[in-house]
Coordinates of N, CA, C and O in Angstrom, one line a residue:
M1 N -1.0 -5.3 -17.6 CA -0.4 -4.6 -16.7 C 0.6 -5.4 -15.8 O 0.3 -6.5 -15.4
E2 N 1.8 -4.9 -15.7 CA 2.9 -5.7 -15.0 C 2.7 -5.3 -13.6 O 2.3 -4.3 -13.1
N3 N 2.9 -6.3 -12.8 CA 2.8 -6.1 -11.3 C 4.3 -6.6 -10.7 O 4.5 -7.7 -10.7
D4 N 5.0 -5.6 -10.5 CA 6.4 -5.9 -9.8 C 6.4 -6.6 -8.6 O 7.2 -7.5 -8.3
F5 N 5.4 -6.5 -7.7 CA 5.2 -7.2 -6.5 C 5.1 -8.7 -6.8 O 5.7 -9.5 -6.2
A6 N 4.2 -9.0 -7.8 CA 4.0 -10.3 -8.2 C 5.2 -11.1 -8.7 O 5.5 -12.1 -8.4
Q7 N 5.8 -10.2 -9.5 CA 7.0 -10.8 -10.2 C 8.3 -11.1 -9.1 O 8.9 -12.1 -9.3
D8 N 8.3 -10.2 -8.3 CA 9.4 -10.3 -7.2 C 9.0 -11.5 -6.4 O 9.8 -12.3 -6.0
L9 N 7.6 -11.6 -6.0 CA 7.3 -12.7 -5.1 C 7.6 -14.0 -5.8 O 8.0 -14.9 -5.2
L10 N 7.1 -14.2 -7.1 CA 7.2 -15.3 -7.8 C 8.7 -15.7 -7.8 O 9.1 -16.9 -7.7
G11 N 9.5 -14.7 -8.1 CA 10.9 -15.1 -8.1 C 11.6 -15.6 -6.9 O 12.3 -16.5 -6.7
D12 N 11.1 -14.9 -5.8 CA 11.5 -15.3 -4.3 C 11.0 -16.8 -4.2 O 11.7 -17.5 -3.6
F13 N 9.7 -17.1 -4.4 CA 9.2 -18.3 -4.2 C 10.0 -19.3 -5.0 O 10.3 -20.5 -4.6
N14 N 10.2 -19.1 -6.3 CA 10.9 -20.1 -7.2 C 12.3 -20.3 -6.7 O 12.8 -21.5 -6.7
D15 N 12.9 -19.2 -6.2 CA 14.3 -19.4 -5.8 C 14.3 -20.2 -4.5 O 15.2 -21.1 -4.4
A16 N 13.5 -20.0 -3.6 CA 13.6 -20.6 -2.2 C 12.8 -22.1 -2.2 O 13.1 -22.9 -1.4
K17 N 11.8 -22.1 -3.0 CA 10.8 -23.3 -3.0 C 10.3 -23.6 -1.5 O 10.4 -24.8 -1.1
D18 N 10.0 -22.6 -1.0 CA 9.7 -22.6 0.5 C 8.4 -21.7 0.7 O 8.5 -20.5 0.3
I19 N 7.3 -22.2 1.3 CA 6.2 -21.5 1.5 C 6.3 -20.4 2.5 O 5.5 -19.5 2.6
S20 N 7.4 -20.4 3.2 CA 7.5 -19.3 4.2 C 7.6 -17.9 3.5 O 7.3 -16.9 4.1
V21 N 8.0 -18.0 2.2 CA 8.1 -16.6 1.5 C 6.6 -16.2 1.4 O 6.4 -15.1 1.5
L22 N 5.7 -17.0 1.1 CA 4.4 -16.7 0.9 C 3.7 -16.3 2.3 O 3.0 -15.3 2.4
E23 N 4.2 -17.2 3.3 CA 3.6 -16.9 4.6 C 3.9 -15.5 5.2 O 3.3 -14.8 5.8
N24 N 5.3 -15.3 5.0 CA 5.8 -13.9 5.4 C 4.9 -12.7 4.8 O 4.7 -11.7 5.4
S25 N 4.7 -12.9 3.5 CA 4.1 -11.8 2.8 C 2.6 -11.6 3.4 O 2.2 -10.4 3.7
L26 N 1.9 -12.7 3.7 CA 0.6 -12.6 4.4 C 0.7 -12.1 5.7 O -0.1 -11.4 6.3
D27 N 1.6 -12.7 6.6 CA 1.8 -12.3 8.0 C 2.1 -10.8 8.1 O 1.7 -10.2 9.1
A28 N 2.7 -10.1 7.1 CA 3.0 -8.8 7.0 C 1.6 -7.9 7.2 O 1.5 -6.8 7.7
V29 N 0.4 -8.6 6.7 CA -0.9 -8.0 6.8 C -1.6 -8.5 8.0 O -2.2 -7.8 8.9
C30 N -1.5 -9.8 8.2 CA -2.3 -10.6 9.4 C -1.9 -10.1 10.7 O -2.8 -10.0 11.6
E31 N -0.7 -9.7 10.8 CA -0.1 -9.4 12.2 C -0.2 -7.9 12.5 O 0.1 -7.5 13.6
L32 N -0.7 -7.0 11.6 CA -1.1 -5.7 11.9 C -2.2 -5.6 12.8 O -3.1 -6.4 12.9
K33 N -2.1 -4.6 13.8 CA -3.3 -4.2 14.6 C -4.2 -3.4 13.9 O -3.9 -2.8 12.8
D34 N -5.4 -3.4 14.3 CA -6.5 -2.7 13.6 C -6.1 -1.2 13.4 O -6.5 -0.6 12.4
S35 N -5.3 -0.6 14.3 CA -5.0 0.8 14.1 C -3.8 1.0 13.2 O -3.5 2.1 13.0
D36 N -3.0 -0.2 12.9 CA -1.8 0.1 12.1 C -2.3 0.4 10.6 O -3.2 -0.1 10.1
F37 N -1.3 1.2 10.0 CA -1.6 1.7 8.6 C -1.1 0.4 7.7 O -0.1 -0.2 7.9
L38 N -2.0 0.1 6.8 CA -1.7 -1.0 5.8 C -1.4 -0.1 4.4 O -2.3 0.3 3.8
D39 N -0.1 0.0 4.0 CA 0.2 0.6 2.9 C -0.1 0.0 1.6 O -0.2 -1.3 1.7
A40 N -0.1 0.7 0.5 CA -0.4 0.0 -0.7 C 0.4 -1.1 -1.2 O 0.1 -2.0 -1.7
P41 N 1.9 -1.0 -1.0 CA 2.7 -1.9 -1.5 C 2.6 -3.2 -0.6 O 2.6 -4.4 -1.3
T42 N 2.3 -3.2 0.5 CA 2.1 -4.4 1.5 C 0.8 -5.1 1.0 O 0.7 -6.2 0.9
A43 N -0.2 -4.3 0.7 CA -1.6 -4.8 0.4 C -1.3 -5.4 -1.1 O -1.9 -6.5 -1.3
A44 N -0.6 -4.7 -1.9 CA -0.5 -5.4 -3.3 C 0.4 -6.8 -3.2 O 0.0 -7.6 -3.9
Q45 N 1.3 -6.8 -2.3 CA 2.0 -8.0 -2.2 C 1.1 -9.1 -1.6 O 1.2 -10.4 -2.0
A46 N 0.2 -8.8 -0.7 CA -0.8 -9.9 -0.1 C -1.7 -10.3 -1.2 O -1.9 -11.5 -1.4
I47 N -2.1 -9.4 -2.1 CA -3.0 -9.8 -3.2 C -2.1 -10.7 -4.1 O -2.6 -11.7 -4.7
A48 N -1.0 -10.4 -4.4 CA -0.1 -11.1 -5.4 C 0.1 -12.6 -4.8 O 0.1 -13.5 -5.5
T49 N 0.3 -12.6 -3.5 CA 0.5 -13.8 -2.8 C -0.7 -14.7 -2.9 O -0.6 -15.9 -3.2
A50 N -1.8 -14.1 -2.7 CA -3.1 -14.9 -2.8 C -3.3 -15.5 -4.3 O -3.7 -16.6 -4.4
C51 N -2.9 -14.8 -5.3 CA -2.9 -15.1 -6.6 C -2.0 -16.3 -6.9 O -2.3 -17.3 -7.5
L52 N -0.9 -16.2 -6.4 CA 0.1 -17.3 -6.5 C -0.3 -18.7 -5.9 O -0.2 -19.6 -6.4
I53 N -0.9 -18.5 -4.6 CA -1.3 -19.5 -3.9 C -2.5 -20.2 -4.6 O -2.6 -21.5 -4.8
K54 N -3.4 -19.5 -5.2 CA -4.5 -19.9 -5.9 C -4.1 -20.7 -7.2 O -4.6 -21.9 -7.5
V55 N -3.0 -20.3 -7.9 CA -2.7 -21.0 -9.0 C -1.5 -22.0 -9.1 O -1.3 -22.7 -10.0
S56 N -0.8 -22.0 -8.0 CA 0.4 -22.9 -7.9 C 0.0 -24.3 -7.7 O -0.8 -24.8 -6.9
N57 N 0.7 -25.2 -8.5 CA 0.6 -26.6 -8.3 C 1.8 -27.2 -7.5 O 1.9 -28.4 -7.3
E58 N 2.7 -26.3 -7.1 CA 3.9 -26.6 -6.3 C 3.7 -26.6 -4.8 O 4.6 -26.8 -4.0
I59 N 2.5 -26.1 -4.4 CA 2.2 -26.0 -2.9 C 1.3 -27.3 -2.6 O 0.3 -27.6 -3.2
K60 N 1.8 -27.9 -1.5 CA 1.0 -29.1 -1.1 C -0.4 -28.8 -0.7 O -0.6 -27.7 -0.1
P61 N -1.4 -29.6 -0.9 CA -2.7 -29.3 -0.5 C -2.9 -28.8 1.0 O -3.7 -27.9 1.3
E62 N -2.3 -29.4 1.8 CA -2.3 -29.2 3.3 C -1.7 -27.9 3.6 O -2.4 -27.1 4.6
D63 N -0.7 -27.6 2.9 CA -0.1 -26.2 3.1 C -1.0 -25.0 2.5 O -1.2 -24.0 3.0
K64 N -1.7 -25.5 1.3 CA -2.5 -24.5 0.7 C -3.8 -24.2 1.6 O -4.1 -23.1 1.6
D65 N -4.3 -25.2 2.2 CA -5.4 -25.0 3.2 C -5.0 -24.2 4.3 O -5.8 -23.2 4.7
R66 N -3.8 -24.2 4.8 CA -3.4 -23.4 5.9 C -3.1 -22.0 5.6 O -3.6 -21.0 6.1
L67 N -2.5 -21.9 4.3 CA -2.2 -20.5 3.8 C -3.6 -19.9 3.5 O -3.8 -18.6 3.6
K68 N -4.5 -20.6 3.0 CA -5.8 -20.0 2.6 C -6.4 -19.3 3.8 O -7.0 -18.2 3.6
Q69 N -6.3 -19.7 4.9 CA -6.9 -19.0 6.1 C -6.3 -17.6 6.3 O -6.9 -16.7 6.5
K70 N -4.8 -17.5 6.0 CA -4.2 -16.3 6.1 C -4.6 -15.4 5.0 O -4.7 -14.3 5.1
V71 N -4.9 -16.0 3.7 CA -5.2 -15.3 2.6 C -6.5 -14.5 3.0 O -6.6 -13.3 2.6
D72 N -7.5 -15.2 3.5 CA -8.8 -14.7 3.8 C -8.7 -13.5 4.8 O -9.3 -12.4 4.5
K73 N -7.9 -13.8 5.8 CA -7.7 -12.6 6.9 C -7.0 -11.4 6.2 O -7.4 -10.2 6.4
A74 N -6.0 -11.7 5.4 CA -5.3 -10.6 4.8 C -6.0 -9.8 3.9 O -6.1 -8.6 3.9
L75 N -6.6 -10.5 3.0 CA -7.5 -9.8 2.0 C -8.8 -9.1 2.6 O -9.2 -8.1 2.0
A76 N -9.4 -9.6 3.6 CA -10.3 -8.9 4.4 C -9.9 -7.5 4.8 O -10.6 -6.6 4.8
R77 N -8.7 -7.6 5.4 CA -8.1 -6.4 5.8 C -7.9 -5.3 4.7 O -8.1 -4.3 4.9
V78 N -7.4 -5.9 3.5 CA -7.1 -5.1 2.4 C -8.5 -4.3 1.9 O -8.4 -3.1 1.7
L79 N -9.5 -5.1 2.0 CA -10.7 -4.5 1.6 C -11.5 -3.6 2.6 O -12.1 -2.7 2.2
E80 N -11.1 -3.9 3.8 CA -11.7 -3.1 4.9 C -11.1 -1.8 5.1 O -11.7 -0.6 5.1
R81 N -9.8 -1.8 5.2 CA -9.0 -0.5 5.5 C -7.6 -0.7 5.1 O -6.8 -1.4 5.6
S82 N -7.2 0.1 4.0 CA -5.9 0.0 3.5 C -5.7 1.1 2.5 O -6.7 1.7 2.0
E83 N -4.5 1.5 2.3 CA -4.2 2.5 1.3 C -4.6 2.1 -0.1 O -5.1 2.9 -0.9
A84 N -4.5 0.8 -0.3 CA -4.8 0.2 -1.7 C -6.3 0.6 -1.9 O -6.6 1.0 -3.0
K85 N -7.1 0.3 -1.0 CA -8.5 0.5 -1.2 C -8.8 2.0 -1.3 O -9.6 2.2 -2.3
D86 N -8.1 2.9 -0.7 CA -8.3 4.3 -0.8 C -7.9 4.8 -2.2 O -8.7 5.5 -2.9
L87 N -6.9 4.2 -2.6 CA -6.5 4.6 -4.0 C -7.3 4.0 -5.1 O -7.8 4.7 -6.0
W88 N -7.8 2.9 -4.9 CA -8.8 2.2 -5.8 C -10.2 2.9 -5.8 O -10.8 3.0 -6.7
Q89 N -10.5 3.5 -4.7 CA -11.8 4.2 -4.6 C -11.8 5.4 -5.4 O -12.9 5.9 -5.9
E90 N -10.7 5.9 -5.8 CA -10.6 7.0 -6.7 C -10.6 6.6 -8.1 O -10.6 7.5 -9.0
S91 N -10.7 5.4 -8.4 CA -10.7 4.9 -9.8 C -12.0 4.5 -10.2 O -12.9 4.1 -9.4
S92 N -12.3 4.5 -11.5 CA -13.6 4.1 -12.1 C -13.6 2.6 -12.0 O -14.7 2.1 -12.4
E93 N -12.5 2.0 -11.8 CA -12.5 0.4 -11.9 C -12.5 0.0 -10.4 O -12.1 -1.3 -10.1
Y94 N -12.9 0.7 -9.5 CA -12.9 0.3 -8.1 C -13.9 -1.0 -7.8 O -13.4 -1.9 -7.2
D95 N -15.0 -1.0 -8.4 CA -15.9 -2.2 -8.2 C -15.3 -3.4 -8.8 O -15.4 -4.6 -8.2
E96 N -14.6 -3.4 -9.9 CA -14.0 -4.5 -10.5 C -12.8 -5.0 -9.6 O -12.6 -6.3 -9.4
W97 N -12.0 -4.0 -9.1 CA -11.0 -4.4 -8.2 C -11.6 -5.1 -6.9 O -10.9 -6.3 -6.6
V98 N -12.6 -4.7 -6.3 CA -13.2 -5.2 -5.1 C -13.8 -6.7 -5.5 O -13.4 -7.6 -4.7
K99 N -14.3 -6.8 -6.6 CA -14.8 -8.1 -7.1 C -13.6 -9.2 -7.2 O -13.8 -10.3 -6.8
S100 N -12.5 -8.6 -7.9 CA -11.4 -9.6 -8.1 C -10.8 -9.9 -6.8 O -10.4 -11.2 -6.6
V101 N -10.7 -9.0 -5.8 CA -10.1 -9.5 -4.5 C -11.1 -10.4 -3.7 O -10.5 -11.4 -3.1
Q102 N -12.4 -10.1 -3.9 CA -13.3 -11.1 -3.2 C -13.2 -12.4 -3.7 O -13.4 -13.4 -3.1
E103 N -13.0 -12.6 -5.1 CA -12.8 -13.9 -5.7 C -11.7 -14.6 -5.3 O -11.7 -15.8 -5.1
L104 N -10.6 -13.9 -4.8 CA -9.5 -14.5 -4.2 C -9.7 -15.0 -2.8 O -9.2 -16.1 -2.5
I105 N -10.6 -14.4 -2.1 CA -11.0 -14.8 -0.9 C -11.8 -16.0 -1.0 O -11.9 -17.0 -0.1
Q106 N -12.6 -16.3 -2.1 CA -13.5 -17.4 -2.2 C -12.8 -18.5 -2.9 O -13.6 -19.5 -3.1
F107 N -11.6 -18.4 -3.3 CA -11.0 -19.6 -4.0 C -11.1 -20.9 -3.2 O -11.0 -20.9 -2.0

């Protein structure tokens, strides 16, 4: 399955070679107030960012450690309360989705 968010993010990161692209994606979730709505595209972008951080060899270890803290916070919010969670709950693959997001938190 293609993920346009992931492809766009990867392109932006490859063009900029700057972790601020990744940080901005995570900050879009981390900086939300508890009462703020987390839409599905923003949640998907955070998940794609976490995947990219996990597999990238182009991110310095110290930057990866700092980003990991934001990944954990962003993905916890996605799992707790987001449009993405609501949409996945309607799917027969909800449990698999939760497990895959939890694995990104634990990398």
